[in-house]
Short mmCIF file of C-alpha atoms in Angstrom, two decimals:
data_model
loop_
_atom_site.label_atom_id
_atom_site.label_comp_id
_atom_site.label_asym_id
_atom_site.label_seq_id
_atom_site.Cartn_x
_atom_site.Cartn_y
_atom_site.Cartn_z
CA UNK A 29 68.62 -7.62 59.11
CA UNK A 30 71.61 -6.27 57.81
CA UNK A 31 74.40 -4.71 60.21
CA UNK A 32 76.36 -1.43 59.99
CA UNK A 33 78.64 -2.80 57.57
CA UNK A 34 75.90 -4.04 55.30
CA UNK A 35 76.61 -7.82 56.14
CA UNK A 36 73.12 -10.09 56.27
CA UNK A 37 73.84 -13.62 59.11
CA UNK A 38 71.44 -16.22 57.27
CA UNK A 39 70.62 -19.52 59.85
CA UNK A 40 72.62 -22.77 57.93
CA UNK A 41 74.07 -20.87 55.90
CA UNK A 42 76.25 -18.06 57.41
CA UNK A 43 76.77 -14.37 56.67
CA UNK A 44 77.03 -12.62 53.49
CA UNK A 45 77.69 -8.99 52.61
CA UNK A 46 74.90 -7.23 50.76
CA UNK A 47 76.55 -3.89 50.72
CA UNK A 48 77.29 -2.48 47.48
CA UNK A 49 74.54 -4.36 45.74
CA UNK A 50 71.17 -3.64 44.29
CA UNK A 51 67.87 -5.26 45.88
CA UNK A 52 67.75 -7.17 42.59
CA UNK A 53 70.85 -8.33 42.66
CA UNK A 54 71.06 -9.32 46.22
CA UNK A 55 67.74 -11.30 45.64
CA UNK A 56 69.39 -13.21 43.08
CA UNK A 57 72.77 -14.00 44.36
CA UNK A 58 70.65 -14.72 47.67
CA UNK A 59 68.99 -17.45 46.10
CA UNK A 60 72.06 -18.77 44.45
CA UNK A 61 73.69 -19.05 47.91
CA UNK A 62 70.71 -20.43 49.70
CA UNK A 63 70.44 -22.66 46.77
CA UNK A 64 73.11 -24.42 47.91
CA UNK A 65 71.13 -25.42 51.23
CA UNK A 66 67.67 -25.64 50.07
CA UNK A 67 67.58 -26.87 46.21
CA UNK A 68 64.17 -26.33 45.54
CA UNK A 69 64.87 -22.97 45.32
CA UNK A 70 67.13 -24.10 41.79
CA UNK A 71 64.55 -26.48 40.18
CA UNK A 72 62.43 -25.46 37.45
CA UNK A 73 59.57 -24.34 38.24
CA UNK A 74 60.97 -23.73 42.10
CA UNK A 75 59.70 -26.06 44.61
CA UNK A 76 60.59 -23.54 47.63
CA UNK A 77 60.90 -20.03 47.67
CA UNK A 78 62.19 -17.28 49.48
CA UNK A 79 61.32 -13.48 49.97
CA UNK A 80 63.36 -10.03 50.66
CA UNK A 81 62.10 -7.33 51.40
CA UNK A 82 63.70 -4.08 52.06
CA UNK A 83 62.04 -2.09 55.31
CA UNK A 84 64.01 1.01 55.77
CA UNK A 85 67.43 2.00 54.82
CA UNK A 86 70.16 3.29 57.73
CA UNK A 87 72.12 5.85 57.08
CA UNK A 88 75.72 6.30 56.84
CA UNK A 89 78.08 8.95 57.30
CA UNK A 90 80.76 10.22 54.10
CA UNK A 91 82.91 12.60 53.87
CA UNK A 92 83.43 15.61 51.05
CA UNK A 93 86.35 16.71 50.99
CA UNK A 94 88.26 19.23 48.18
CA UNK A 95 87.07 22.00 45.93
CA UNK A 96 83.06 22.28 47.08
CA UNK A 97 81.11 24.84 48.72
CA UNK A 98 80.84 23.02 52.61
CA UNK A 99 83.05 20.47 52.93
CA UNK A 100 82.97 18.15 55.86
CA UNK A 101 80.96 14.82 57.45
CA UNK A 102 77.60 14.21 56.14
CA UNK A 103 74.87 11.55 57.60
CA UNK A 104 73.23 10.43 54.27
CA UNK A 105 70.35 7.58 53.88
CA UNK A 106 72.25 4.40 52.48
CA UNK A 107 72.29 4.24 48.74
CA UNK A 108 72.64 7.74 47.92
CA UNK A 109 74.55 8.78 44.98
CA UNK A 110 77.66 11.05 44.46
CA UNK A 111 75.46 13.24 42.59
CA UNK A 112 73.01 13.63 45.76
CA UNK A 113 75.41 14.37 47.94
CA UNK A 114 77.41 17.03 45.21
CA UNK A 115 74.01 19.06 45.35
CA UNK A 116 73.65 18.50 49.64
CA UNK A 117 76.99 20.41 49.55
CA UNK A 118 76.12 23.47 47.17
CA UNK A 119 78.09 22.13 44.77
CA UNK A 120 81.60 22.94 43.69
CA UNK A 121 83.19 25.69 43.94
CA UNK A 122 84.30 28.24 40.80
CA UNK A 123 88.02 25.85 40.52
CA UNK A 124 86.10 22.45 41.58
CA UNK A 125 85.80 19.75 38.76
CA UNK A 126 82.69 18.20 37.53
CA UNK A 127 83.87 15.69 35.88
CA UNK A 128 86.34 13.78 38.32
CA UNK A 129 84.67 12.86 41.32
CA UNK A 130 86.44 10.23 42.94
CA UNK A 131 85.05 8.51 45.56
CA UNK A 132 87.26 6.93 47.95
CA UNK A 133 86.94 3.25 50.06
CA UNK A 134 89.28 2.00 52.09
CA UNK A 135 92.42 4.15 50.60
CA UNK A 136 91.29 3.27 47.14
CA UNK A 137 89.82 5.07 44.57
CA UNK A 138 86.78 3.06 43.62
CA UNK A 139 85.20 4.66 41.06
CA UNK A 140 85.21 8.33 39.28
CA UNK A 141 81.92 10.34 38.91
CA UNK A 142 80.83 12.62 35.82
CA UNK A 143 78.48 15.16 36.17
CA UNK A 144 78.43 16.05 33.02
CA UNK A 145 76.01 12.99 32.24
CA UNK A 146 73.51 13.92 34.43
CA UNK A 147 73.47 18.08 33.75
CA UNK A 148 73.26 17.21 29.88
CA UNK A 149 71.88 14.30 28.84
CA UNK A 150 69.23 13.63 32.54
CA UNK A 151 71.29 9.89 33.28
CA UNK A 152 73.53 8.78 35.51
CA UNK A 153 76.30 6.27 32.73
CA UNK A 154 78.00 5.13 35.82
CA UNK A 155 75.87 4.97 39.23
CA UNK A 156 77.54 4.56 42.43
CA UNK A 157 75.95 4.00 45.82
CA UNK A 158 77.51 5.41 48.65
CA UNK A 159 78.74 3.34 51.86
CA UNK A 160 79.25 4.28 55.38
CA UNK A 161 82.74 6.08 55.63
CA UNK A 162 83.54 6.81 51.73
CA UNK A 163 85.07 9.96 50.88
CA UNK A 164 83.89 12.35 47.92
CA UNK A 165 86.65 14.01 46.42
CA UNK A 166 86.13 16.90 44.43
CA UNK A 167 89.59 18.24 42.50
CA UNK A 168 90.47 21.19 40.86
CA UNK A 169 88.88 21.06 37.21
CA UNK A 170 91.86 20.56 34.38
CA UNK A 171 91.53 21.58 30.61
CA UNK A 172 88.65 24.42 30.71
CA UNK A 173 87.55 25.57 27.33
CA UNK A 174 85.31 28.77 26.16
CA UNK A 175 82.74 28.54 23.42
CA UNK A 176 82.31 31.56 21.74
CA UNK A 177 79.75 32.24 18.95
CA UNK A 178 76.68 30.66 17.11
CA UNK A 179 76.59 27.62 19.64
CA UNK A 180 73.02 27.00 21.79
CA UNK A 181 75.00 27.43 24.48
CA UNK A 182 77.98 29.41 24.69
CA UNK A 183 79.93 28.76 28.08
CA UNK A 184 82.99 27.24 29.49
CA UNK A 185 83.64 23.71 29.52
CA UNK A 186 85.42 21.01 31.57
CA UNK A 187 87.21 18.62 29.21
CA UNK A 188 88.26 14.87 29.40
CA UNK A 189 91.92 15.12 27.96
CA UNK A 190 91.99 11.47 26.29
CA UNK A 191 89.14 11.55 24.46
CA UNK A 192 86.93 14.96 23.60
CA UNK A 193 87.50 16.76 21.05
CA UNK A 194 85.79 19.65 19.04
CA UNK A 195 83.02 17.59 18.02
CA UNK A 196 82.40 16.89 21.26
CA UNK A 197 82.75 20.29 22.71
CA UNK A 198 80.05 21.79 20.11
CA UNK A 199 78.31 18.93 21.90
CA UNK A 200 78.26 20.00 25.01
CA UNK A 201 77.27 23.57 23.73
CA UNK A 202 74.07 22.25 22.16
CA UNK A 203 75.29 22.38 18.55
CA UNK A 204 75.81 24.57 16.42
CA UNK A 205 72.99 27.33 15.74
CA UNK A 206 70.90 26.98 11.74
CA UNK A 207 72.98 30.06 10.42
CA UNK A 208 76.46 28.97 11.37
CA UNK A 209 79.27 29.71 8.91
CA UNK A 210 81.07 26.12 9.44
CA UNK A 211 84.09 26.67 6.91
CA UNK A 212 86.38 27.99 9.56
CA UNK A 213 85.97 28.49 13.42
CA UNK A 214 89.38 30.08 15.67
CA UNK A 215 90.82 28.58 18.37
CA UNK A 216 92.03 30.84 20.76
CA UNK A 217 95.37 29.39 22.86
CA UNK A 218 97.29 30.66 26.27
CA UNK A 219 100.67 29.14 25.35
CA UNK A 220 102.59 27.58 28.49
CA UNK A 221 105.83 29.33 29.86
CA UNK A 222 108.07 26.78 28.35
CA UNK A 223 106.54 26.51 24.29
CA UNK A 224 106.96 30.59 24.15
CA UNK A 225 109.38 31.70 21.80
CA UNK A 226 108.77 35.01 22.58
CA UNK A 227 108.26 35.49 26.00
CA UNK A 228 106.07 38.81 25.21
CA UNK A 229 103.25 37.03 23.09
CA UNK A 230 101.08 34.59 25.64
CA UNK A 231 98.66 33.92 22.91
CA UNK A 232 98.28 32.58 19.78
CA UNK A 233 95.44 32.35 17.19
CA UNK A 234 94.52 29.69 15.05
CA UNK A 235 91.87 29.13 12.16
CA UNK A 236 90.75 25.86 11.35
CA UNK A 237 88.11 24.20 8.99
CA UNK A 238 85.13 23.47 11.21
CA UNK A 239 83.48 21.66 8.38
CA UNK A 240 86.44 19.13 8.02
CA UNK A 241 86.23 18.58 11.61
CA UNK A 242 82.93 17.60 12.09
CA UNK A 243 83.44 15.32 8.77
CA UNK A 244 86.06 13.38 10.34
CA UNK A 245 89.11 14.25 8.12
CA UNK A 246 91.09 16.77 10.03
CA UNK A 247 91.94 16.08 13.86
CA UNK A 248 89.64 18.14 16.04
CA UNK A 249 91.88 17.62 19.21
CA UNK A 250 92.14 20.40 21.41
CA UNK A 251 95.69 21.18 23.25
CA UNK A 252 95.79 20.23 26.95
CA UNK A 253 96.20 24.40 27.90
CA UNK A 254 93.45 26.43 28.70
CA UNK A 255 91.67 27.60 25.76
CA UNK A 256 88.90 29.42 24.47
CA UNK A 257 87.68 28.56 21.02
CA UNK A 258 85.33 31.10 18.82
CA UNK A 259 83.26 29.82 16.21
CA UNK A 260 83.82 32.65 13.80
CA UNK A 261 79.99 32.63 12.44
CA UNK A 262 77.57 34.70 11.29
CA UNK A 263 75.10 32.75 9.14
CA UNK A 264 75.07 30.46 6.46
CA UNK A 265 75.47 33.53 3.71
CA UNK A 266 78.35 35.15 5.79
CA UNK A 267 81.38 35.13 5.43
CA UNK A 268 83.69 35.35 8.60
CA UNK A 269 83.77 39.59 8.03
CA UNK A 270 80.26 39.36 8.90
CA UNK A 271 79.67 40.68 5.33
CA UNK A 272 77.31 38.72 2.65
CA UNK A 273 79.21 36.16 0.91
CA UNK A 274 78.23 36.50 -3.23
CA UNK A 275 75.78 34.19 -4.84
#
């Protein structure tokens, strides 16, 4: 029976912390460590054996803190993920990031959640299983971007500075529709207080080729600013006037 802190006391051999670990994992490192007493269970085929079964799990209590709808201590079943726990909470809040949630053991920053895996492609990339007295963090979110135009699905996105791009942000919007014009899409920029060399304009417009984008041979990085980007589209015949291109 494993205590509050997830630690298992095994007769001859002594106690060993199963917290943190998997029932398949724990079976196996079990029977490495009791391997050490008992070596039939090591011989092949095994000449003893040994069993573990999981009866209930306890629960532990976390904490969510940050930019989320209730904040506060939670008393959660053992095992429960970040993602669980996001939706117990109502979620975040308008400013709350879903792609930076840090949860906290012992002072340390243990690992850093991504929603964004399981709202668009159904799968958690990295799963982590909560312990009595972590903390959730939730921060504010950082580069926010608006898709505009023929995209599946035209919202705003949290970004990853170090490593999304456009490509990836059309991602995230579904693609691009059948009858997008892809020779040139605007990106839409709030310039900071300190790049404005006229303190009157806070925006500037770009166009860029969309089609040498996707194809690798122009950067597709976005700026870390807010932005809002506009695929200027109309269909695979239009031009970005929205008039019929000639044949």
């Amino acid at each position: 029976t494993a205590d509050p802190e997830g630690r298992v006391c095994i007769p001859t051999v002594g106690q060993y912390t199963a917290a943190g670990q998997t029932l398949g994992e724990l079976r196996e490192r079990l029977r490495r460590v009791l391997g050490r007493s008992y070596a039939g269970l090591l011989t092949n085929p095994p000449s003893s054996f040994m069993d573990l079964t999981l009866r209930r799990l306890q629960a532990v209590q976390v904490f969510v803190t940050g930019a989320v709808a209730r904040p506060g201590g939670y008393t959660i079943p053992s095992g429960t993920s970040v993602f669980n726990v996001l939706y117990l909470v109502g979620g975040p809040t308008l400013d709350g990031s879903l792609r930076r949630l840090r949860v906290v053991r012992n002072g340390q920053t243990v690992a850093v959640g991504d929603a964004y895996d399981y709202l668009l492609e159904g799968r958690d990339a990295r799963p982590v299983r909560l312990q009595n007295g972590d903390r959730v963090f939730v921060p504010p979110r950082s580069t926010t971007v608006a898709v505009e135009g023929a995209v599946r699905r035209p919202a705003f996105y949290e970004m990853r500075e170090a490593d999304e791009d456009v490509a990836a942000l059309l991602d995230f919007a579904g693609g691009l529709l059948a009858d997008a014009y892809v020779e040139r899409f605007q990106v839409e920029r709030i310039v900071p207080f300190t790049e404005r060399r006229d303190p009157s304009i806070a925006r500037e417009v770009r166009d860029l080729p969309l089609i040498d984008v996707l194809r690798g041979t122009r950067d597709g990085t976005l700026s870390r600013r807010q932005k809002r980007v506009h695929s200027q589209i109309c269909g695979s015949l239009m031009g970005p006037s929205g008039r019929r291109s000639p044949k």
